[in-house]
mmCIF file of C-alpha atoms in Angstrom:
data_model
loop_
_atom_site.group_PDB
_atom_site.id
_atom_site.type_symbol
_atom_site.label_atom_id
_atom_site.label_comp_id
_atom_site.label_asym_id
_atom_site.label_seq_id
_atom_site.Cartn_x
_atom_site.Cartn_y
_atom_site.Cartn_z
ATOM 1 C CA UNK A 1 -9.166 -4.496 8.168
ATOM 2 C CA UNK A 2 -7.350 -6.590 9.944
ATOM 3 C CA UNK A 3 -9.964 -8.142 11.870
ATOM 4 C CA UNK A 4 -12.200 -8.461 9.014
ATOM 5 C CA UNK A 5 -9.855 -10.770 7.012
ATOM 6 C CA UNK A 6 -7.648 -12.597 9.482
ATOM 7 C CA UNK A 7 -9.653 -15.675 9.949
ATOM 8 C CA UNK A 8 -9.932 -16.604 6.170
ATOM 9 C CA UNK A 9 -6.489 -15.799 5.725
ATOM 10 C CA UNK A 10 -5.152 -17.257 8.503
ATOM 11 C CA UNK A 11 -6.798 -20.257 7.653
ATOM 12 C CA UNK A 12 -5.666 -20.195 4.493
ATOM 13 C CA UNK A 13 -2.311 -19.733 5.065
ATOM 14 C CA UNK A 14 -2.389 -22.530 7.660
ATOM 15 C CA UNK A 15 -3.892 -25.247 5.515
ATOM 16 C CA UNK A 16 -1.267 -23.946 2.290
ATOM 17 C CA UNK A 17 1.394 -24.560 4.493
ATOM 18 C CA UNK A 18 0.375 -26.975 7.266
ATOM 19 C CA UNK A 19 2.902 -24.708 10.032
ATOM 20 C CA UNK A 20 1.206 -22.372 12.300
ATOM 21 C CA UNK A 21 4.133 -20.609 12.766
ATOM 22 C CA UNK A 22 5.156 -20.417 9.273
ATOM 23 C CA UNK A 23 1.647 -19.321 8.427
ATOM 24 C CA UNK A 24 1.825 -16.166 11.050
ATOM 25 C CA UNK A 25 4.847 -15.136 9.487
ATOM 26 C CA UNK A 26 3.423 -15.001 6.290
ATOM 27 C CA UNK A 27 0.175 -13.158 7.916
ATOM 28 C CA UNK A 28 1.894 -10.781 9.293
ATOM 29 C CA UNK A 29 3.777 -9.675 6.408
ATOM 30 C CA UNK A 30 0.957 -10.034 4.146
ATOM 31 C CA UNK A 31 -0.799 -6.885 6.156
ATOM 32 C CA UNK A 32 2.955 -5.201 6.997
ATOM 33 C CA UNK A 33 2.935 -4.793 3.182
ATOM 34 C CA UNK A 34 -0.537 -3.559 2.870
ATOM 35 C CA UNK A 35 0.442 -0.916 5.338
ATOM 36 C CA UNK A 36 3.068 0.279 3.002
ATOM 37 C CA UNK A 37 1.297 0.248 0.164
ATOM 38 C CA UNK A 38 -1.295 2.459 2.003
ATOM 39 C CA UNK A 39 1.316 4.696 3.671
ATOM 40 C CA UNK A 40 2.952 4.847 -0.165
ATOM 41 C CA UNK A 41 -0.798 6.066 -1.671
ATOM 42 C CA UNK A 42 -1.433 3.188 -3.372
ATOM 43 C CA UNK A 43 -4.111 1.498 -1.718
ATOM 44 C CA UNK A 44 -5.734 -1.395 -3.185
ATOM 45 C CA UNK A 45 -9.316 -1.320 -4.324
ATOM 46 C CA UNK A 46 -10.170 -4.407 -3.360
ATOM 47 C CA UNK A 47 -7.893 -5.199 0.015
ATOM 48 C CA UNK A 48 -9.628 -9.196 0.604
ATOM 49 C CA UNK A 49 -8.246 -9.796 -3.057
ATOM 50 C CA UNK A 50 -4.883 -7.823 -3.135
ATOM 51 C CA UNK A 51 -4.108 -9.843 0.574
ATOM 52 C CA UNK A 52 -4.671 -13.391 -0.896
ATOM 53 C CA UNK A 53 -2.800 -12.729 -4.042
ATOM 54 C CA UNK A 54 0.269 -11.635 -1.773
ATOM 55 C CA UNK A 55 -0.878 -14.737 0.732
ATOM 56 C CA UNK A 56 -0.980 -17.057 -2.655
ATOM 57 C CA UNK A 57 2.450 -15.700 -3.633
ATOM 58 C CA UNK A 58 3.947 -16.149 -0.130
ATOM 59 C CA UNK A 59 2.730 -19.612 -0.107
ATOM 60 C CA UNK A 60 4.399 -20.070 -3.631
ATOM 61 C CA UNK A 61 8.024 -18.827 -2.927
ATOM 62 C CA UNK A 62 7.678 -19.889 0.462
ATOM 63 C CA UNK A 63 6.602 -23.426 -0.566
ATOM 64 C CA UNK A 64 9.541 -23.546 -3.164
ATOM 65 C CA UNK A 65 12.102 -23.054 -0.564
ATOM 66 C CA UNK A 66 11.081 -25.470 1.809
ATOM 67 C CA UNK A 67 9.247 -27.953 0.492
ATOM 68 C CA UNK A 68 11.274 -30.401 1.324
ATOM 69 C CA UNK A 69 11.641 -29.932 5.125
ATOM 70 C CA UNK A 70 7.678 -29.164 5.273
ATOM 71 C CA UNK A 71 7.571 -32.807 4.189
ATOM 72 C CA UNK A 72 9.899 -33.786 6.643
ATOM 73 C CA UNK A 73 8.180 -32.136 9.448
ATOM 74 C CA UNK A 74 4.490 -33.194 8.567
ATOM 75 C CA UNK A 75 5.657 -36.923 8.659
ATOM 76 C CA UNK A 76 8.251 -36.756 11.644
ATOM 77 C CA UNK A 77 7.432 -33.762 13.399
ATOM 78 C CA UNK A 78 5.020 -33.819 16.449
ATOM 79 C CA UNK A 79 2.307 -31.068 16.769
ATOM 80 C CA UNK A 80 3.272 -27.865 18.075
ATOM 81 C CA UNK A 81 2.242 -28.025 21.634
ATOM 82 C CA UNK A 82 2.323 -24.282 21.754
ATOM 83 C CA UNK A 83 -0.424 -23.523 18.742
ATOM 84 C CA UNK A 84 -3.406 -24.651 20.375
ATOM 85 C CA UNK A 85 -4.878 -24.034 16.586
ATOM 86 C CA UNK A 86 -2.861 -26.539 15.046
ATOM 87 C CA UNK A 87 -3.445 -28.730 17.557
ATOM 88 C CA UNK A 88 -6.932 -28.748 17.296
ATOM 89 C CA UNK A 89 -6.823 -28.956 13.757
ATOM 90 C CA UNK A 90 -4.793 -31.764 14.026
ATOM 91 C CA UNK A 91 -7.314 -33.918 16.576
ATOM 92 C CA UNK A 92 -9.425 -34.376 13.631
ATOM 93 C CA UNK A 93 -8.673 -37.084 11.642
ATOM 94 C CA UNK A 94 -10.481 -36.255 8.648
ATOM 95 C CA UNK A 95 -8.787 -32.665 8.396
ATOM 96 C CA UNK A 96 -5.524 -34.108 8.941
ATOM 97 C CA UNK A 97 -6.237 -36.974 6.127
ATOM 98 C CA UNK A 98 -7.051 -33.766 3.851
ATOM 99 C CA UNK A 99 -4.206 -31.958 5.401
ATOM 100 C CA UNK A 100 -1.553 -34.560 4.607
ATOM 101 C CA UNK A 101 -2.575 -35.034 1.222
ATOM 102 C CA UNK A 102 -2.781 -30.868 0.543
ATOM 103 C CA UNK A 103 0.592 -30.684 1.964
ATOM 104 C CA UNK A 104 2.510 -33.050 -0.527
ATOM 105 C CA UNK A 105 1.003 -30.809 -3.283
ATOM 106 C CA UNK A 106 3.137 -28.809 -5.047
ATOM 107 C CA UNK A 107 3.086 -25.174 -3.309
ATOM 108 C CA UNK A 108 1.231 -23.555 -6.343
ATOM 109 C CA UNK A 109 -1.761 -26.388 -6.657
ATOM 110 C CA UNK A 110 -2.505 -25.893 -2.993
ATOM 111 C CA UNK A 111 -2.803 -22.344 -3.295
ATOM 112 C CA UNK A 112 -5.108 -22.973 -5.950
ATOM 113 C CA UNK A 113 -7.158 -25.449 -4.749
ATOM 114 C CA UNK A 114 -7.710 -23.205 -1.315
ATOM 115 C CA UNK A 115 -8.340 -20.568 -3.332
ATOM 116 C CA UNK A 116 -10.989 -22.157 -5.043
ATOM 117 C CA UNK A 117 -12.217 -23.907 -1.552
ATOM 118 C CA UNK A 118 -12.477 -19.561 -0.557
ATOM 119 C CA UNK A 119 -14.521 -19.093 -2.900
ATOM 120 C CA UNK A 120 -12.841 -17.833 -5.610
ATOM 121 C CA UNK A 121 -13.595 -18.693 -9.368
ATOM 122 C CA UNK A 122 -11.444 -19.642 -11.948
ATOM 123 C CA UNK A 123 -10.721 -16.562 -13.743
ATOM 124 C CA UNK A 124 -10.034 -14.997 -9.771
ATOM 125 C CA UNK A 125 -7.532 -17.899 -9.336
ATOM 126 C CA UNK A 126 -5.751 -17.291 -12.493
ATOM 127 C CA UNK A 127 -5.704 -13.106 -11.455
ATOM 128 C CA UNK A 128 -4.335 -13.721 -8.367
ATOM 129 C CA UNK A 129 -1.781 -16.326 -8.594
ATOM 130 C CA UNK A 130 -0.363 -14.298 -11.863
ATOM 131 C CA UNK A 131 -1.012 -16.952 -14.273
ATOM 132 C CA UNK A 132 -2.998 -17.371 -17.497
ATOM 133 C CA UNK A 133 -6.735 -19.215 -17.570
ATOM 134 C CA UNK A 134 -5.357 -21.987 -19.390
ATOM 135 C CA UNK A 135 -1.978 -22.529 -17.268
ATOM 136 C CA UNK A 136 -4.838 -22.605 -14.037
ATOM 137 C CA UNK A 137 -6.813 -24.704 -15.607
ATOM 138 C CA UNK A 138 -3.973 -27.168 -16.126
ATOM 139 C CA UNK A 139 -2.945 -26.482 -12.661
ATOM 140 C CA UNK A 140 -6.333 -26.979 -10.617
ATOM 141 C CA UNK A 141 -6.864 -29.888 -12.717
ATOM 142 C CA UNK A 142 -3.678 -31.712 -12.136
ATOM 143 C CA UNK A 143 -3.721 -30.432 -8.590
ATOM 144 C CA UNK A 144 -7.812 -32.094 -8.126
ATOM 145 C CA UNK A 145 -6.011 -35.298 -9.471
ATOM 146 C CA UNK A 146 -3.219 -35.554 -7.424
ATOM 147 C CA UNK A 147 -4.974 -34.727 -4.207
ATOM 148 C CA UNK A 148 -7.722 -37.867 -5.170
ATOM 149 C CA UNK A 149 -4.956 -39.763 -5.792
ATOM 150 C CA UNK A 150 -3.635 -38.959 -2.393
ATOM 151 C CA UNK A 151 -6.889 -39.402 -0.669
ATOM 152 C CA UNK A 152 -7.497 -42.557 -2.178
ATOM 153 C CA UNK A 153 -8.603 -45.413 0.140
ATOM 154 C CA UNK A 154 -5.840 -48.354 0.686
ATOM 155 C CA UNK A 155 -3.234 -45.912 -0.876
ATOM 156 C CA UNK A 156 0.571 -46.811 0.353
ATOM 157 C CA UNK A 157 2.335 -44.143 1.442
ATOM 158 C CA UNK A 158 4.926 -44.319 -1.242
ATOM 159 C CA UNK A 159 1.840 -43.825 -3.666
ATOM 160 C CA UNK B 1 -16.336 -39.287 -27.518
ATOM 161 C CA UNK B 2 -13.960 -37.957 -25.572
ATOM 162 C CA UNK B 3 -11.521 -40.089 -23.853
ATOM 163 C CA UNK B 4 -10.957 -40.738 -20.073
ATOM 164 C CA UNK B 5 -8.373 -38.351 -19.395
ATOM 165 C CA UNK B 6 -10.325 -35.718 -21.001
ATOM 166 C CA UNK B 7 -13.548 -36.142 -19.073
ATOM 167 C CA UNK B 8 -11.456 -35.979 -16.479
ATOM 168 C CA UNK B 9 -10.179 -32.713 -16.870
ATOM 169 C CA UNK B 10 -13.245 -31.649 -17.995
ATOM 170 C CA UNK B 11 -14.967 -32.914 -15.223
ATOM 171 C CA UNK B 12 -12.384 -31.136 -12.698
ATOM 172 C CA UNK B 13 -12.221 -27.587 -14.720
ATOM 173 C CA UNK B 14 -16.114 -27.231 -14.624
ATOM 174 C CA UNK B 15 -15.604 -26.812 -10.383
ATOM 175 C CA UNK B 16 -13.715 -23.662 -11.509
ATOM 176 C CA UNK B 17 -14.528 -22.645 -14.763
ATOM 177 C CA UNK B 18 -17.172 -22.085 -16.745
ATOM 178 C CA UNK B 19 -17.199 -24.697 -19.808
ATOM 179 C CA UNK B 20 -17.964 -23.658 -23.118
ATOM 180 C CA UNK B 21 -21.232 -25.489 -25.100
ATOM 181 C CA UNK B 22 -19.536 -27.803 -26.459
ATOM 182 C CA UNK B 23 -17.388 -29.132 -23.833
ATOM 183 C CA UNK B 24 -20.504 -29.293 -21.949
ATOM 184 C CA UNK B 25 -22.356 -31.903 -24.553
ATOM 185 C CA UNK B 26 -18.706 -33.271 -24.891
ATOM 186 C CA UNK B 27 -18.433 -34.704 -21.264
ATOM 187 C CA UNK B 28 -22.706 -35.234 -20.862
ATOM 188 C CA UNK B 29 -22.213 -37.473 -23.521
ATOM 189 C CA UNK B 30 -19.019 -39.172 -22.200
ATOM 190 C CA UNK B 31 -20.455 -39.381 -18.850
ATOM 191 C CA UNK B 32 -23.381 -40.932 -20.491
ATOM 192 C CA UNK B 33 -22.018 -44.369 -20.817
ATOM 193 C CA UNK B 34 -18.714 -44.277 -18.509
ATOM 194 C CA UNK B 35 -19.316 -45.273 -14.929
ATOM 195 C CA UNK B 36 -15.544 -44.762 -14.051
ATOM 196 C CA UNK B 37 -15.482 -41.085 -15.397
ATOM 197 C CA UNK B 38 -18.789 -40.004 -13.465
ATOM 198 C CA UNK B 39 -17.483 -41.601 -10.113
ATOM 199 C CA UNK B 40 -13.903 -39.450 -10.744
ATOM 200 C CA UNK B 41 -16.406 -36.845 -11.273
ATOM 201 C CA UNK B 42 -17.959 -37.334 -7.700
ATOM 202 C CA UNK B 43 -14.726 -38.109 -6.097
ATOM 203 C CA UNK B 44 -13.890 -34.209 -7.289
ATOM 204 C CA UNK B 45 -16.896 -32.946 -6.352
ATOM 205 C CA UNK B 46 -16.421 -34.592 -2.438
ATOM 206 C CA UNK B 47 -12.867 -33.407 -2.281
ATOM 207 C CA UNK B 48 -13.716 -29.577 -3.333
ATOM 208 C CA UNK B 49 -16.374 -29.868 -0.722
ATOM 209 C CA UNK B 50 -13.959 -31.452 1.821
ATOM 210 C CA UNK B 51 -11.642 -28.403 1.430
ATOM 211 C CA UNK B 52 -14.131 -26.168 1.410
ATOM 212 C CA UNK B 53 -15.455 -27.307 4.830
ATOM 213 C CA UNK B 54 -11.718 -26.995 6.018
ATOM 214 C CA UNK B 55 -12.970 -24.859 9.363
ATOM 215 C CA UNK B 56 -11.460 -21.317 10.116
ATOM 216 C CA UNK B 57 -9.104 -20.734 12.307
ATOM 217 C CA UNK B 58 -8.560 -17.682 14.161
ATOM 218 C CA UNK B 59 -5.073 -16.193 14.071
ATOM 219 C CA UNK B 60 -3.329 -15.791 17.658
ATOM 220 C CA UNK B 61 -4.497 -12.900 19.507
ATOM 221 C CA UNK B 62 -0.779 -11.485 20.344
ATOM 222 C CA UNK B 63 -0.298 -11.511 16.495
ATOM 223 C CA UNK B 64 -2.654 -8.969 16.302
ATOM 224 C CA UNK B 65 -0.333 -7.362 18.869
ATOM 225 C CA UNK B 66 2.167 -8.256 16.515
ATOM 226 C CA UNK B 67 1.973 -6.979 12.946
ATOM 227 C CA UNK B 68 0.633 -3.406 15.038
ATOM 228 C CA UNK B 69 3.852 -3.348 16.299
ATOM 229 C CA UNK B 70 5.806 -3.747 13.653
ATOM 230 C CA UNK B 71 3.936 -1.768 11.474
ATOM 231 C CA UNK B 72 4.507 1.208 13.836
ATOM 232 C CA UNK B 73 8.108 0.554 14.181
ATOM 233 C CA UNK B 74 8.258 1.058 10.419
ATOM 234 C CA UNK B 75 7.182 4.580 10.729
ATOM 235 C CA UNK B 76 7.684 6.866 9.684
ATOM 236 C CA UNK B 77 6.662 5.747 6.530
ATOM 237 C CA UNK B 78 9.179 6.087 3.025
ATOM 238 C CA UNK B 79 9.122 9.922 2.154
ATOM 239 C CA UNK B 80 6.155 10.358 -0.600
ATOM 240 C CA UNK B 81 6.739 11.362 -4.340
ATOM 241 C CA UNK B 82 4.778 14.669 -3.215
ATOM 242 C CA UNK B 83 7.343 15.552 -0.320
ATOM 243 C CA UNK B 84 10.427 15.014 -2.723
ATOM 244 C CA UNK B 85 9.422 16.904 -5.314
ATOM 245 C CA UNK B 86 8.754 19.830 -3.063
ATOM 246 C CA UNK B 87 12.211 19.389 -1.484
ATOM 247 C CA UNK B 88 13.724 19.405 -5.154
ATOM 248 C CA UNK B 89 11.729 22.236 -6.001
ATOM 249 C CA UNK B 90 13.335 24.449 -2.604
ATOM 250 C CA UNK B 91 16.305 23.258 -3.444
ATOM 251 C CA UNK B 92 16.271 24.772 -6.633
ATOM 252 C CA UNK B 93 15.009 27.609 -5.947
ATOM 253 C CA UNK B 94 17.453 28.557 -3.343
ATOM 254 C CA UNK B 95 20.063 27.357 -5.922
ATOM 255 C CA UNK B 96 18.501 30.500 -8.186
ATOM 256 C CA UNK B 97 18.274 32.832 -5.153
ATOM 257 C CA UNK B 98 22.112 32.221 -4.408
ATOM 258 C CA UNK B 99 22.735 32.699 -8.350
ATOM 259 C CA UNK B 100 20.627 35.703 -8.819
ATOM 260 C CA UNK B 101 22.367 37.328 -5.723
ATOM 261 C CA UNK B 102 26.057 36.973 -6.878
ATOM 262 C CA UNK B 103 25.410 37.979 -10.470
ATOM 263 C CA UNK B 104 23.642 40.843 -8.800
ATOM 264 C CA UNK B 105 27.002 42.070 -6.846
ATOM 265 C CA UNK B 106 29.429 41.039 -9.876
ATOM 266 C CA UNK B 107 27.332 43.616 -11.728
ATOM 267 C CA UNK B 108 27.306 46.222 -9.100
ATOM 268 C CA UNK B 109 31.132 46.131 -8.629
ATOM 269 C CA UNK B 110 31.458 46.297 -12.462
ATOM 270 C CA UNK B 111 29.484 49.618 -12.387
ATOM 271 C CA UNK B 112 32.292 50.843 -9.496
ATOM 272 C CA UNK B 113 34.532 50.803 -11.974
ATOM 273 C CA UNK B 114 36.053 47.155 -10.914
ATOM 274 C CA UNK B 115 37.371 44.867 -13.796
ATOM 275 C CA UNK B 116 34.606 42.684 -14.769
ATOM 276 C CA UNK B 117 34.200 40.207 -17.126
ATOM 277 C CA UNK B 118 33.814 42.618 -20.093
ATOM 278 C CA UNK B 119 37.766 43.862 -19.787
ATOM 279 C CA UNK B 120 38.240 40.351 -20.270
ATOM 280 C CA UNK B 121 35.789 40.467 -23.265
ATOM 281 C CA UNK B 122 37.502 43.537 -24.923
ATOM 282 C CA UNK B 123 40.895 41.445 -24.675
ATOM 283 C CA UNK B 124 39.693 38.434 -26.314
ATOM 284 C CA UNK B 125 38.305 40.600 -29.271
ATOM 285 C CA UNK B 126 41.776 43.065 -29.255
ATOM 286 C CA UNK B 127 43.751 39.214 -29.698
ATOM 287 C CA UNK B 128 41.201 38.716 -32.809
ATOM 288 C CA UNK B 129 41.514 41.857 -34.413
ATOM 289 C CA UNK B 130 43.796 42.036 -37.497
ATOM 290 C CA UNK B 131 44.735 45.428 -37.828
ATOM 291 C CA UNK B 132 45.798 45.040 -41.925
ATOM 292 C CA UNK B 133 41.981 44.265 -42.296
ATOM 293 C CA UNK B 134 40.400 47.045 -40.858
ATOM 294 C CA UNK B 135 39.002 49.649 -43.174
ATOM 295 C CA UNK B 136 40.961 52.895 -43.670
ATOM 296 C CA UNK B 137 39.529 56.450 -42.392
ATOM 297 C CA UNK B 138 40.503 59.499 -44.719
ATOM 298 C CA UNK B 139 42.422 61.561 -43.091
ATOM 299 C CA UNK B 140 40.162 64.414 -42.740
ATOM 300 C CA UNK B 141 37.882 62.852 -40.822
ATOM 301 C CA UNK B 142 40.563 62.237 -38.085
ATOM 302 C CA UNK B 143 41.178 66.527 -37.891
ATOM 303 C CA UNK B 144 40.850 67.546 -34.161
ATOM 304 C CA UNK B 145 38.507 70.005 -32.968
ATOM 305 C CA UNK B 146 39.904 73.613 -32.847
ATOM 306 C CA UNK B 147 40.203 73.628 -28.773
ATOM 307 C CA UNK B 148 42.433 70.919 -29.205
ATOM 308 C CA UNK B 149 44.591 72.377 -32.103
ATOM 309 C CA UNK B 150 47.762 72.839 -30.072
ATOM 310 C CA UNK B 151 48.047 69.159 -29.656
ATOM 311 C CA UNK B 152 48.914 68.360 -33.093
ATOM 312 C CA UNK B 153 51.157 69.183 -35.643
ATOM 313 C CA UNK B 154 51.012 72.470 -37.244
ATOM 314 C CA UNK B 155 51.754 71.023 -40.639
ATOM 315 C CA UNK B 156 47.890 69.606 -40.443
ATOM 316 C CA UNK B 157 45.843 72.347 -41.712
ATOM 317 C CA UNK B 158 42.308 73.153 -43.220
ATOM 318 C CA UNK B 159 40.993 72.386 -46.012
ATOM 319 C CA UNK B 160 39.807 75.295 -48.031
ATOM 320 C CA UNK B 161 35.821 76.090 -48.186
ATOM 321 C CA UNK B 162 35.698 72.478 -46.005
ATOM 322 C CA UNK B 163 32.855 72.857 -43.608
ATOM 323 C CA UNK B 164 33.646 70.111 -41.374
ATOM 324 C CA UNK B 165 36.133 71.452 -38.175
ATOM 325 C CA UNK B 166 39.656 71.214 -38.398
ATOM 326 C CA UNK B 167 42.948 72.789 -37.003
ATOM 327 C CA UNK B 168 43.540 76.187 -37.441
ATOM 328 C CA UNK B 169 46.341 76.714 -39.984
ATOM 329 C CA UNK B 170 50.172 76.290 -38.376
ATOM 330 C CA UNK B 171 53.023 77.095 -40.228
ATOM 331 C CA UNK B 172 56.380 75.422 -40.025
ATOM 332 C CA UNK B 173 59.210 76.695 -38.108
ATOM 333 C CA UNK B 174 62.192 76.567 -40.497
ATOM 334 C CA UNK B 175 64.759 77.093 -37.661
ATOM 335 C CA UNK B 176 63.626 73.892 -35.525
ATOM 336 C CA UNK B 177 62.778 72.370 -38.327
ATOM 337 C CA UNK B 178 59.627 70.545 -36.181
ATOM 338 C CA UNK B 179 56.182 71.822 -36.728
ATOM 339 C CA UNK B 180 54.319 74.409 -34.489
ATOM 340 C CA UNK B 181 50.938 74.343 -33.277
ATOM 341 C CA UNK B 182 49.357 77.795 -34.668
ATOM 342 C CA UNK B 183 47.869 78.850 -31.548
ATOM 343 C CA UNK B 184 51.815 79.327 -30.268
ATOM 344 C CA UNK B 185 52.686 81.331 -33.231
ATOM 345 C CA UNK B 186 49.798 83.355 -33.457
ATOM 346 C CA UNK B 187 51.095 85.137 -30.583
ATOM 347 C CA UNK B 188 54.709 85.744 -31.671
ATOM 348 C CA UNK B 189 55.576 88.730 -33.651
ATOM 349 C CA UNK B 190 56.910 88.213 -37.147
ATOM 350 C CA UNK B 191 60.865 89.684 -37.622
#
């Protein structure tokens, strides 16, 4: 299980909240509480989904508490010399144009616009980050805006 | 027509969603004859394939490690519904077994000839009684047998033709001036 989803979540998880450490944590406790649920009899029928809706929601109340030192750290802060994934990730200067603008989204619209970049449709989105179809569409909508808007050629940094 | 803002959103829901007919024709036609709306269009279409060509990254390989660890340290896992029910269910009936066992040896002692709870019954319903309430018995039904003659009165005697047992007859002893049981003065020869 664990080695069947780690990648996409990992990934996930890394790009919704642009720390490698931050996005272990949250890995790790996303399969600590599938183990419980399994040890409790209550094993989801569909693991990949149940462990990005608890990913998405991580990202959410995760992103709501420190949103504002995330920001500080992706403008001051240096790469972590000690995450040779980050740092990679980092070396490339389109991801890290992407990766700038995803991480001045609100917590919410970058879950669901890597959702959606997962492969997951809109109805899925909605299902998983608890919301209705019409609150997601509002969401990925303003979210696809404000990430153009960031990505924008000649756009100051106080946009 | 629609306006701008709603091609827009149009144009960005129909990565996700499925659009209904008519908002189909609605942003076809808008995109028709609005350069600006079908380049925001594109500009969506680049970005969704920008994060979707985000590569993967592997996790570390201690965290692996990691979340084994700690998911073993968290055993033994919480107590299931199934195990707590059958600890509820010994419980009780050990509970019963105890009961069953004491009311068992309350009755035995009873039976011994102990005091048991019905002495305390037979008080309560002694407190209740009212004797001026209770029904009166005639008096010949309270005779005594004839074994037991010399324990009453002689002035209690029997009825004549009656069929049910009484006394024998006792006559009165004038000199005492106190009754005498008959069987006493059968014996004793008359003056």
């Amino acid at each position: 299980m664990y080695d069947a989803h780690q990648s996409e979540l990992f990934s996930f998880l890394l790009y919704a909240t642009h720390n490698a450490a931050t996005a272990e944590d949250l890995l790790q406790e996303a399969f600590l509480r599938l183990v419980r649920e399994t040890r409790r009899g209550r094993a989801p029928d569909s693991p990949r989904a149940w462990l990005y809706r608890v990913c998405a929601n991580l990202v959410t109340s995760q992103g709501r508490r420190r949103r504002s030192a995330e920001r500080w750290e992706s403008r001051n802060a240096p790469a972590e010399p000690s995450s040779s994934a980050e740092h990679d990730f980092l070396l490339r200067e389109e991801e890290l144009r992407l990766n700038d603008a995803l991480v001045e989204l609100p917590a919410d619209a970058r879950a669901g616009l890597l959702l959606s970049a997962h492969g997951y449709r809109g109805e899925e989105i909605a299902q998983l980050l608890g919301r209705s179809q019409l609150a997601t569409r509002s969401l990925l909508f303003r979210a696809r805006a404000k990430l153009r808007d960031r990505l924008r050629p000649g756009r100051s940094d106080d946009g | 027509m629609a306006d701008h803002t709603r091609a827009a959103r149009l144009a960005a829901t129909a990565l996700d969603f499925d659009l209904t007919s008519e908002e189909r024709v609605e942003l076809e036609l808008h995109r028709a004859e609005c350069v600006r709306c079908r380049q925001i269009e594109d500009d969506f279409r680049t970005d969704a394939a920008a994060l979707h060509g985000l590569p993967r990254r592997d996790a570390p390989s201690q965290l692996r490690r990691a979340v084994g660890e700690a998911a073993w340290r968290e055993a033994p896992p919480h107590r299931s519904r199934t195990g707590l029910i059958l600890l509820v269910a010994a419980i009780l009936m050990l509970a019963m077994a105890i009961g069953g066992g004491l009311a068992a040896s309350q009755w035995l002692r009873r039976d011994e000839g102990a005091p048991g709870p019905t002495s305390t019954l037979s008080s309560v319903v002694s407190d209740q009684v009212q004797p001026d309430r209770l029904t009166r018995v005639p008096s010949d039904d309270l005779r005594p047998m004839d074994g037991d003659a010399h324990l009453f009165p002689s002035f209690i005697r029997r009825r004549p033709g009656g069929t049910r047992r009484s006394a024998p007859r006792a006559d009165p002893d004038p000199a005492e001036g106190l009754p005498r049981a008959a069987g006493r003065s059968a014996g004793r020869a008359c003056p």
